[in-house]
């Protein structure tokens, strides 16, 4: 057991791997009783911020209630509990009490204790929900996480507002009749605080903010930040400077920089910048002074702005992730394509080796047989010498044929380096016909070539494209083998209309029985063949050669007879 | 079937070459002609099949395994169905043992690998021709026997069976309900019909007939 532990402790990656599912399982099955340990200074900071937050209330003088437009309490408490779990409930409890007692000289009464307990419980429940269903601390924030934040925030803020309002109504300062309005105002302020601050606080405390910032930080971010501050400042000046004219009707202009940030920097940008805008708005309101009604309008504006921006940011993140995934996928596909091409090359190498063995054995066999015949003829005497000479000539011819096969093979294996040259299509087609002359005449096949005048020369590797055309024409010959009725291969070459640079299309059509429909879809896959002894390069290899040279090769479904089209690049 | 004797003089006959490569075909034809064989060349299995009913015998067919259209193996398999077709010699560029074995099991005489050795070729051709000659002789004899037996009346067949089963003439006459001299007359007529001079030949014919019947149920 100890040995095992020792082994595992030396493999931290393994520990993480084995520990992770258990953690996930416990998360799914039971409520997390403990969160991570939060440094003491962070806790103190949170508590202090919570307790002192109320002291800003006085900044917004209100004839009836001391309400601030944005209350950070809920955000602070929920972040702490989301991060650290239930063990920080006492700290939150203390903060709630301190927040009530200190700034407003409220004397401590026992009635405050159950209220503080109730509020802490609400925060705790909200934190549990947030932990369980959302992932705000991770690297990726999804629209779903925004959903959860809102779904948790609204009831939490509502509950807290009601409890807080009740507490105030119980006290002597506030009339009982104003309870609903008071609760509503507290609710809006708390909700705004949650939506504006919680994303940033959650990301900051979980460390994901720093991680992401470090990753995306560069001078462009700094430039954008400065531009953003300038824009917000200018807009605020515009909105509030014109106040006498239009009562802040132009506040919606603040949406613009927010949208830009959301689209460019996602949730990270939104959660960072949102508090800045909101602080700017608050500062402007403070400076200008406002009526309670206007402040409420502003709250709603800010709430809408915050929610919109969060969703936009999350969507933009998601779009970026999707784009990233697609790029990854495409790269994987490309790599697999390369691997496939390599496999094809190897497969066709084996096939070519077999083809070479066959091709070479023919002239060699003929040479051997002619040589035997020569021996017989030589032994017979002078009368047979003309026949002997003729036979020896055949031997020479056959050895030349063997050499030609070898040369062709060597040319083929020179595929790694392409030698592109300008070739006249008619020459290419004529060369193909020349290679196939024997097969054509043997099969009684009529070769018809219709080549448009004034075609620009194509830019191809002659040897490889010759192999492709030869393969297509050989296929056509094979298809015509034993066909009753007209046996014709019709090769057409013409300019493809509307291409730039101009493409020249070589179209090869045979009057054969056609390709079975079930094979058509797989035509260009390796190993697809109708021939019992599938020799040659294969359509798969032909297509990859064509595409490597900027061309296309495809099967034209629209025509009655089997038709393949080969588009070739030109410089025109 | 008796084994072919390699030391026997080369039989005369035709060699049909089915090979798509013109040079290979021409060189084989030349060599075989120099060794006294008549040759006929075909560029494909289909061409050969069209011409084959009218071809002279004895003969053997030298077929390349790899042919455009119908392959050499397919041609051989098809010919194996017809017991009157000439023996097949297969040639291949890539020697494949499995291919060779299956071809030989299907009745190919030999499997030659390219480039073809002259002696192997001549031996294989001689063996093929000998086998064809044997087949032809046997087929002719069989045809003749069948033709003669076919003319017999049911009573003559019974008589033929009775005699060759070793029964006495008196016994058979009693069974047929005829006098012994009538039976003797019938016996003379039977032997005349079967073109047989001696009683011993009657037994030999019976033996051949049994053989033919056996070979009919089990071709090759």
Short mmCIF file of N, CA, C and O in Angstrom, two decimals, chain A residues 307-416:
data_model
loop_
_atom_site.label_atom_id
_atom_site.label_comp_id
_atom_site.label_asym_id
_atom_site.label_seq_id
_atom_site.Cartn_x
_atom_site.Cartn_y
_atom_site.Cartn_z
N UNK A 307 -26.50 42.35 -18.45
CA UNK A 307 -26.97 41.04 -18.90
C UNK A 307 -26.68 40.85 -20.38
O UNK A 307 -26.17 39.81 -20.82
N UNK A 308 -27.00 41.91 -21.16
CA UNK A 308 -26.74 41.82 -22.61
C UNK A 308 -25.27 41.53 -22.87
O UNK A 308 -24.92 40.65 -23.65
N UNK A 309 -24.42 42.29 -22.21
CA UNK A 309 -22.99 42.15 -22.46
C UNK A 309 -22.49 40.77 -22.05
O UNK A 309 -21.67 40.16 -22.75
N UNK A 310 -22.99 40.27 -20.93
CA UNK A 310 -22.55 38.94 -20.49
C UNK A 310 -22.93 37.87 -21.51
O UNK A 310 -22.11 37.02 -21.88
N UNK A 311 -24.18 37.95 -21.99
CA UNK A 311 -24.60 36.95 -22.98
C UNK A 311 -23.80 37.08 -24.26
O UNK A 311 -23.34 36.10 -24.83
N UNK A 312 -23.61 38.33 -24.68
CA UNK A 312 -22.82 38.56 -25.90
C UNK A 312 -21.42 38.00 -25.75
O UNK A 312 -20.89 37.34 -26.63
N UNK A 313 -20.83 38.29 -24.58
CA UNK A 313 -19.47 37.82 -24.32
C UNK A 313 -19.41 36.30 -24.35
O UNK A 313 -18.52 35.71 -24.97
N UNK A 314 -20.38 35.67 -23.67
CA UNK A 314 -20.37 34.22 -23.62
C UNK A 314 -20.56 33.63 -25.02
O UNK A 314 -19.90 32.66 -25.41
N UNK A 315 -21.44 34.26 -25.81
CA UNK A 315 -21.67 33.77 -27.17
C UNK A 315 -20.42 33.94 -28.03
O UNK A 315 -20.07 33.07 -28.82
N UNK A 316 -19.78 35.10 -27.83
CA UNK A 316 -18.58 35.35 -28.61
C UNK A 316 -17.49 34.35 -28.25
O UNK A 316 -16.78 33.84 -29.12
N UNK A 317 -17.40 34.05 -26.92
CA UNK A 317 -16.44 33.02 -26.50
C UNK A 317 -16.76 31.69 -27.17
O UNK A 317 -15.87 30.99 -27.64
N UNK A 318 -18.06 31.40 -27.15
CA UNK A 318 -18.45 30.10 -27.69
C UNK A 318 -18.16 30.02 -29.18
O UNK A 318 -17.70 29.01 -29.68
N UNK A 319 -18.43 31.16 -29.85
CA UNK A 319 -18.14 31.18 -31.28
C UNK A 319 -16.65 30.98 -31.54
O UNK A 319 -16.25 30.26 -32.44
N UNK A 320 -15.85 31.62 -30.67
CA UNK A 320 -14.42 31.49 -30.84
C UNK A 320 -13.95 30.05 -30.59
O UNK A 320 -13.12 29.52 -31.31
N UNK A 321 -14.55 29.45 -29.55
CA UNK A 321 -14.20 28.06 -29.26
C UNK A 321 -14.61 27.15 -30.42
O UNK A 321 -13.87 26.25 -30.80
N UNK A 322 -15.79 27.46 -30.97
CA UNK A 322 -16.26 26.65 -32.10
C UNK A 322 -15.31 26.80 -33.29
O UNK A 322 -14.93 25.83 -33.93
N UNK A 323 -14.91 28.06 -33.53
CA UNK A 323 -13.98 28.31 -34.64
C UNK A 323 -12.69 27.56 -34.39
O UNK A 323 -12.10 26.96 -35.30
N UNK A 324 -12.27 27.58 -33.12
CA UNK A 324 -11.03 26.89 -32.76
C UNK A 324 -11.18 25.38 -32.99
O UNK A 324 -10.30 24.74 -33.54
N UNK A 325 -12.35 24.88 -32.53
CA UNK A 325 -12.59 23.44 -32.71
C UNK A 325 -12.61 23.07 -34.18
O UNK A 325 -12.05 22.06 -34.59
N UNK A 326 -13.24 23.95 -34.98
CA UNK A 326 -13.31 23.66 -36.41
C UNK A 326 -11.91 23.67 -37.01
O UNK A 326 -11.55 22.79 -37.80
N UNK A 327 -11.12 24.64 -36.57
CA UNK A 327 -9.75 24.71 -37.09
C UNK A 327 -8.99 23.45 -36.72
O UNK A 327 -8.27 22.87 -37.53
N UNK A 328 -9.17 23.03 -35.44
CA UNK A 328 -8.51 21.80 -34.98
C UNK A 328 -8.94 20.63 -35.83
O UNK A 328 -8.12 19.82 -36.28
N UNK A 329 -10.26 20.57 -36.02
CA UNK A 329 -10.83 19.46 -36.77
C UNK A 329 -10.27 19.45 -38.19
O UNK A 329 -9.90 18.41 -38.71
N UNK A 330 -10.19 20.66 -38.77
CA UNK A 330 -9.69 20.74 -40.13
C UNK A 330 -8.23 20.31 -40.20
O UNK A 330 -7.82 19.64 -41.13
N UNK A 331 -7.49 20.73 -39.16
CA UNK A 331 -6.08 20.33 -39.16
C UNK A 331 -5.97 18.81 -39.07
O UNK A 331 -5.18 18.18 -39.78
N UNK A 332 -6.81 18.23 -38.17
CA UNK A 332 -6.79 16.77 -38.03
C UNK A 332 -7.14 16.11 -39.35
O UNK A 332 -6.51 15.14 -39.76
N UNK A 333 -8.15 16.69 -40.01
CA UNK A 333 -8.56 16.13 -41.30
C UNK A 333 -7.43 16.21 -42.32
O UNK A 333 -7.18 15.27 -43.05
N UNK A 334 -6.77 17.39 -42.30
CA UNK A 334 -5.68 17.57 -43.24
C UNK A 334 -4.58 16.55 -42.98
O UNK A 334 -4.05 15.94 -43.90
N UNK A 335 -4.28 16.38 -41.66
CA UNK A 335 -3.23 15.42 -41.32
C UNK A 335 -3.63 14.03 -41.75
O UNK A 335 -2.83 13.26 -42.29
N UNK A 336 -4.92 13.71 -41.50
CA UNK A 336 -5.37 12.38 -41.89
C UNK A 336 -5.32 12.24 -43.41
O UNK A 336 -4.99 11.20 -43.95
N UNK A 337 -5.65 13.36 -44.10
CA UNK A 337 -5.58 13.34 -45.56
C UNK A 337 -4.17 13.05 -46.04
O UNK A 337 -3.96 12.25 -46.95
N UNK A 338 -3.20 13.68 -45.38
CA UNK A 338 -1.81 13.44 -45.74
C UNK A 338 -1.44 11.99 -45.50
O UNK A 338 -0.79 11.35 -46.32
N UNK A 339 -1.89 11.48 -44.34
CA UNK A 339 -1.59 10.09 -44.02
C UNK A 339 -2.21 9.17 -45.06
O UNK A 339 -1.59 8.20 -45.50
N UNK A 340 -3.43 9.54 -45.48
CA UNK A 340 -4.12 8.71 -46.47
C UNK A 340 -3.37 8.74 -47.79
O UNK A 340 -3.17 7.71 -48.44
N UNK A 341 -2.93 9.96 -48.16
CA UNK A 341 -2.19 10.08 -49.40
C UNK A 341 -0.93 9.22 -49.35
O UNK A 341 -0.58 8.55 -50.32
N UNK A 342 -0.28 9.24 -48.18
CA UNK A 342 0.94 8.45 -48.02
C UNK A 342 0.61 6.97 -48.14
O UNK A 342 1.31 6.21 -48.81
N UNK A 343 -0.48 6.58 -47.46
CA UNK A 343 -0.88 5.18 -47.51
C UNK A 343 -1.20 4.78 -48.95
O UNK A 343 -0.84 3.69 -49.41
N UNK A 344 -1.88 5.71 -49.64
CA UNK A 344 -2.20 5.43 -51.04
C UNK A 344 -0.94 5.27 -51.86
O UNK A 344 -0.85 4.39 -52.71
N UNK A 345 0.00 6.16 -51.55
CA UNK A 345 1.25 6.10 -52.31
C UNK A 345 1.92 4.74 -52.09
O UNK A 345 2.39 4.11 -53.03
N UNK A 346 1.93 4.32 -50.80
CA UNK A 346 2.56 3.04 -50.49
C UNK A 346 1.81 1.90 -51.15
O UNK A 346 2.39 1.01 -51.74
N UNK A 347 0.46 1.96 -51.03
CA UNK A 347 -0.35 0.91 -51.62
C UNK A 347 -0.11 0.85 -53.11
O UNK A 347 0.06 -0.22 -53.69
N UNK A 348 -0.08 2.06 -53.71
CA UNK A 348 0.11 2.04 -55.15
C UNK A 348 1.54 1.66 -55.48
O UNK A 348 1.80 1.17 -56.57
N UNK A 349 2.47 1.88 -54.53
CA UNK A 349 3.83 1.42 -54.77
C UNK A 349 3.86 -0.09 -54.88
O UNK A 349 4.46 -0.65 -55.80
N UNK A 350 3.15 -0.75 -53.94
CA UNK A 350 3.08 -2.20 -54.01
C UNK A 350 2.40 -2.64 -55.30
O UNK A 350 2.86 -3.56 -55.98
N UNK A 351 1.33 -1.91 -55.64
CA UNK A 351 0.61 -2.25 -56.85
C UNK A 351 1.49 -2.04 -58.07
O UNK A 351 1.51 -2.85 -59.00
N UNK A 352 2.25 -0.92 -58.01
CA UNK A 352 3.14 -0.62 -59.12
C UNK A 352 4.24 -1.64 -59.24
O UNK A 352 4.65 -2.00 -60.33
N UNK A 353 4.73 -2.11 -58.08
CA UNK A 353 5.79 -3.11 -58.11
C UNK A 353 5.27 -4.37 -58.81
O UNK A 353 5.97 -4.96 -59.65
N UNK A 354 4.02 -4.73 -58.48
CA UNK A 354 3.43 -5.90 -59.12
C UNK A 354 3.26 -5.64 -60.61
O UNK A 354 3.55 -6.51 -61.45
N UNK A 355 2.80 -4.41 -60.93
CA UNK A 355 2.61 -4.06 -62.33
C UNK A 355 3.94 -4.08 -63.07
O UNK A 355 4.03 -4.57 -64.20
N UNK A 356 4.98 -3.57 -62.38
CA UNK A 356 6.30 -3.55 -63.00
C UNK A 356 6.78 -4.97 -63.25
O UNK A 356 7.31 -5.28 -64.32
N UNK A 357 6.58 -5.85 -62.25
CA UNK A 357 7.00 -7.24 -62.41
C UNK A 357 6.31 -7.84 -63.62
O UNK A 357 6.93 -8.54 -64.43
N UNK A 358 5.02 -7.54 -63.75
CA UNK A 358 4.27 -8.08 -64.88
C UNK A 358 4.77 -7.50 -66.19
O UNK A 358 5.08 -8.23 -67.13
N UNK A 359 4.90 -6.15 -66.20
CA UNK A 359 5.33 -5.49 -67.42
C UNK A 359 6.70 -5.99 -67.87
O UNK A 359 6.93 -6.22 -69.05
N UNK A 360 7.61 -6.14 -66.90
CA UNK A 360 8.96 -6.54 -67.25
C UNK A 360 9.02 -7.99 -67.68
O UNK A 360 9.81 -8.35 -68.54
N UNK A 361 8.18 -8.82 -67.06
CA UNK A 361 8.27 -10.24 -67.38
C UNK A 361 7.84 -10.51 -68.82
O UNK A 361 8.25 -11.50 -69.40
N UNK A 362 7.04 -9.61 -69.38
CA UNK A 362 6.59 -9.84 -70.76
C UNK A 362 7.76 -9.76 -71.75
O UNK A 362 8.03 -10.73 -72.45
N UNK A 363 8.45 -8.60 -71.81
CA UNK A 363 9.58 -8.56 -72.76
C UNK A 363 10.66 -9.59 -72.41
O UNK A 363 11.26 -10.18 -73.32
N UNK A 364 10.88 -9.82 -71.12
CA UNK A 364 11.91 -10.79 -70.74
C UNK A 364 11.52 -12.18 -71.25
O UNK A 364 12.36 -12.93 -71.74
N UNK A 365 10.25 -12.49 -71.11
CA UNK A 365 9.78 -13.78 -71.57
C UNK A 365 9.96 -13.90 -73.08
O UNK A 365 10.43 -14.93 -73.59
N UNK A 366 9.58 -12.83 -73.78
CA UNK A 366 9.72 -12.84 -75.23
C UNK A 366 11.19 -13.00 -75.62
O UNK A 366 11.53 -13.78 -76.53
N UNK A 367 12.07 -12.27 -74.90
CA UNK A 367 13.51 -12.35 -75.20
C UNK A 367 14.00 -13.79 -75.04
O UNK A 367 14.69 -14.34 -75.91
N UNK A 368 13.61 -14.39 -73.89
CA UNK A 368 14.05 -15.77 -73.64
C UNK A 368 13.58 -16.72 -74.73
O UNK A 368 14.35 -17.55 -75.24
N UNK A 369 12.33 -16.57 -75.11
CA UNK A 369 11.78 -17.49 -76.11
C UNK A 369 12.42 -17.25 -77.48
O UNK A 369 12.77 -18.20 -78.18
N UNK A 370 12.60 -15.97 -77.83
CA UNK A 370 13.27 -15.67 -79.10
C UNK A 370 14.69 -16.22 -79.10
O UNK A 370 15.19 -16.70 -80.11
N UNK A 371 15.37 -16.12 -77.94
CA UNK A 371 16.74 -16.62 -77.85
C UNK A 371 16.77 -18.13 -78.09
O UNK A 371 17.63 -18.65 -78.82
N UNK A 372 15.82 -18.85 -77.48
CA UNK A 372 15.75 -20.29 -77.71
C UNK A 372 15.53 -20.58 -79.19
O UNK A 372 16.15 -21.47 -79.77
N UNK A 373 14.63 -19.82 -79.79
CA UNK A 373 14.35 -20.01 -81.21
C UNK A 373 15.59 -19.74 -82.03
O UNK A 373 15.88 -20.46 -83.00
N UNK A 374 16.35 -18.71 -81.63
CA UNK A 374 17.58 -18.38 -82.36
C UNK A 374 18.56 -19.54 -82.33
O UNK A 374 19.21 -19.84 -83.33
N UNK A 375 18.66 -20.19 -81.16
CA UNK A 375 19.56 -21.34 -81.06
C UNK A 375 19.15 -22.42 -82.06
O UNK A 375 19.98 -22.98 -82.77
N UNK A 376 17.87 -22.68 -82.11
CA UNK A 376 17.38 -23.70 -83.04
C UNK A 376 17.72 -23.29 -84.48
O UNK A 376 18.25 -24.09 -85.26
N UNK A 377 17.44 -22.03 -84.78
CA UNK A 377 17.68 -21.54 -86.13
C UNK A 377 19.16 -21.59 -86.48
O UNK A 377 19.54 -21.95 -87.59
N UNK A 378 20.00 -21.19 -85.54
CA UNK A 378 21.44 -21.15 -85.79
C UNK A 378 21.96 -22.56 -86.09
O UNK A 378 22.85 -22.75 -86.93
N UNK A 379 21.39 -23.55 -85.39
CA UNK A 379 21.86 -24.92 -85.58
C UNK A 379 21.42 -25.49 -86.92
O UNK A 379 21.97 -26.46 -87.41
N UNK A 380 20.43 -24.88 -87.53
CA UNK A 380 19.87 -25.48 -88.74
C UNK A 380 20.71 -25.23 -89.98
O UNK A 380 20.66 -26.00 -90.92
N UNK A 381 21.43 -24.14 -90.00
CA UNK A 381 22.25 -23.87 -91.18
C UNK A 381 21.90 -22.57 -91.86
O UNK A 381 21.03 -21.82 -91.41
N UNK A 382 22.63 -22.32 -92.95
CA UNK A 382 22.61 -21.01 -93.59
C UNK A 382 21.22 -20.64 -94.11
O UNK A 382 20.84 -19.47 -94.08
N UNK A 383 20.48 -21.62 -94.54
CA UNK A 383 19.19 -21.33 -95.14
C UNK A 383 18.28 -20.58 -94.19
O UNK A 383 17.45 -19.77 -94.60
N UNK A 384 18.48 -20.83 -92.93
CA UNK A 384 17.59 -20.20 -91.95
C UNK A 384 18.14 -18.90 -91.39
O UNK A 384 17.53 -18.31 -90.50
N UNK A 385 19.28 -18.45 -91.87
CA UNK A 385 19.90 -17.25 -91.30
C UNK A 385 19.07 -15.99 -91.41
O UNK A 385 19.04 -15.19 -90.47
N UNK A 386 18.39 -15.74 -92.53
CA UNK A 386 17.53 -14.53 -92.55
C UNK A 386 16.50 -14.57 -91.44
O UNK A 386 16.28 -13.56 -90.76
N UNK A 387 15.92 -15.70 -91.19
CA UNK A 387 14.95 -15.85 -90.11
C UNK A 387 15.62 -15.60 -88.75
O UNK A 387 15.04 -14.98 -87.85
N UNK A 388 16.86 -16.10 -88.65
CA UNK A 388 17.62 -15.90 -87.40
C UNK A 388 17.85 -14.41 -87.15
O UNK A 388 17.65 -13.92 -86.04
N UNK A 389 18.25 -13.70 -88.18
CA UNK A 389 18.50 -12.26 -88.04
C UNK A 389 17.24 -11.53 -87.60
O UNK A 389 17.26 -10.67 -86.72
N UNK A 390 16.17 -11.94 -88.21
CA UNK A 390 14.88 -11.32 -87.88
C UNK A 390 14.55 -11.55 -86.40
O UNK A 390 14.11 -10.64 -85.69
N UNK A 391 14.85 -12.76 -85.95
CA UNK A 391 14.56 -13.09 -84.56
C UNK A 391 15.44 -12.29 -83.61
O UNK A 391 14.98 -11.78 -82.58
N UNK A 392 16.71 -12.16 -83.98
CA UNK A 392 17.62 -11.39 -83.14
C UNK A 392 17.17 -9.93 -83.06
O UNK A 392 17.29 -9.28 -82.03
N UNK A 393 16.65 -9.43 -84.15
CA UNK A 393 16.14 -8.07 -84.18
C UNK A 393 14.98 -7.92 -83.19
O UNK A 393 14.86 -6.92 -82.48
N UNK A 394 14.14 -8.95 -83.17
CA UNK A 394 13.03 -8.94 -82.21
C UNK A 394 13.55 -8.86 -80.78
O UNK A 394 12.99 -8.16 -79.93
N UNK A 395 14.66 -9.60 -80.53
CA UNK A 395 15.24 -9.58 -79.18
C UNK A 395 15.67 -8.17 -78.81
O UNK A 395 15.38 -7.67 -77.71
N UNK A 396 16.33 -7.49 -79.74
CA UNK A 396 16.75 -6.11 -79.49
C UNK A 396 15.56 -5.24 -79.17
O UNK A 396 15.56 -4.43 -78.23
N UNK A 397 14.51 -5.41 -79.95
CA UNK A 397 13.33 -4.60 -79.77
C UNK A 397 12.71 -4.83 -78.38
O UNK A 397 12.31 -3.89 -77.69
N UNK A 398 12.68 -6.08 -78.01
CA UNK A 398 12.07 -6.41 -76.71
C UNK A 398 12.88 -5.89 -75.54
O UNK A 398 12.34 -5.46 -74.53
N UNK A 399 14.20 -5.92 -75.68
CA UNK A 399 15.02 -5.40 -74.57
C UNK A 399 14.84 -3.89 -74.47
O UNK A 399 14.85 -3.33 -73.38
N UNK A 400 14.62 -3.24 -75.61
CA UNK A 400 14.33 -1.80 -75.58
C UNK A 400 13.01 -1.56 -74.86
O UNK A 400 12.87 -0.60 -74.09
N UNK A 401 12.06 -2.45 -75.08
CA UNK A 401 10.76 -2.30 -74.43
C UNK A 401 10.92 -2.43 -72.91
O UNK A 401 10.35 -1.64 -72.14
N UNK A 402 11.73 -3.40 -72.47
CA UNK A 402 11.96 -3.57 -71.03
C UNK A 402 12.58 -2.31 -70.45
O UNK A 402 12.19 -1.83 -69.37
N UNK A 403 13.53 -1.74 -71.19
CA UNK A 403 14.17 -0.51 -70.73
C UNK A 403 13.18 0.63 -70.59
O UNK A 403 13.21 1.41 -69.63
N UNK A 404 12.24 0.66 -71.52
CA UNK A 404 11.23 1.71 -71.49
C UNK A 404 10.35 1.60 -70.25
O UNK A 404 10.05 2.59 -69.59
N UNK A 405 9.99 0.36 -69.91
CA UNK A 405 9.20 0.15 -68.69
C UNK A 405 9.94 0.66 -67.47
O UNK A 405 9.39 1.32 -66.60
N UNK A 406 11.22 0.31 -67.42
CA UNK A 406 12.02 0.72 -66.26
C UNK A 406 12.10 2.24 -66.17
O UNK A 406 11.99 2.81 -65.09
N UNK A 407 12.26 2.87 -67.32
CA UNK A 407 12.36 4.33 -67.32
C UNK A 407 11.06 4.96 -66.86
O UNK A 407 11.03 5.88 -66.06
N UNK A 408 9.96 4.39 -67.34
CA UNK A 408 8.66 4.94 -66.97
C UNK A 408 8.46 4.82 -65.45
O UNK A 408 7.98 5.74 -64.80
N UNK A 409 8.88 3.70 -64.94
CA UNK A 409 8.74 3.48 -63.50
C UNK A 409 9.60 4.48 -62.72
O UNK A 409 9.16 5.05 -61.74
N UNK A 410 10.81 4.71 -63.20
CA UNK A 410 11.70 5.64 -62.52
C UNK A 410 11.07 7.04 -62.54
O UNK A 410 11.09 7.76 -61.56
N UNK A 411 10.51 7.40 -63.69
CA UNK A 411 9.83 8.69 -63.79
C UNK A 411 8.71 8.78 -62.77
O UNK A 411 8.50 9.81 -62.15
N UNK A 412 8.00 7.70 -62.62
CA UNK A 412 6.86 7.75 -61.71
C UNK A 412 7.30 7.99 -60.27
O UNK A 412 6.71 8.76 -59.54
N UNK A 413 8.37 7.33 -59.88
CA UNK A 413 8.80 7.47 -58.49
C UNK A 413 9.45 8.81 -58.23
O UNK A 413 9.82 9.11 -57.10
N UNK A 414 9.61 9.58 -59.25
CA UNK A 414 10.13 10.93 -59.09
C UNK A 414 9.00 11.88 -58.72
O UNK A 414 9.05 13.06 -58.96
N UNK A 415 7.93 11.35 -58.07
CA UNK A 415 6.74 12.17 -57.82
C UNK A 415 6.98 13.25 -56.79
O UNK A 415 6.31 14.25 -56.80
N UNK A 416 7.90 13.01 -55.85
CA UNK A 416 8.12 13.97 -54.77
C UNK A 416 8.38 15.36 -55.31
O UNK A 416 7.83 16.34 -54.85
#
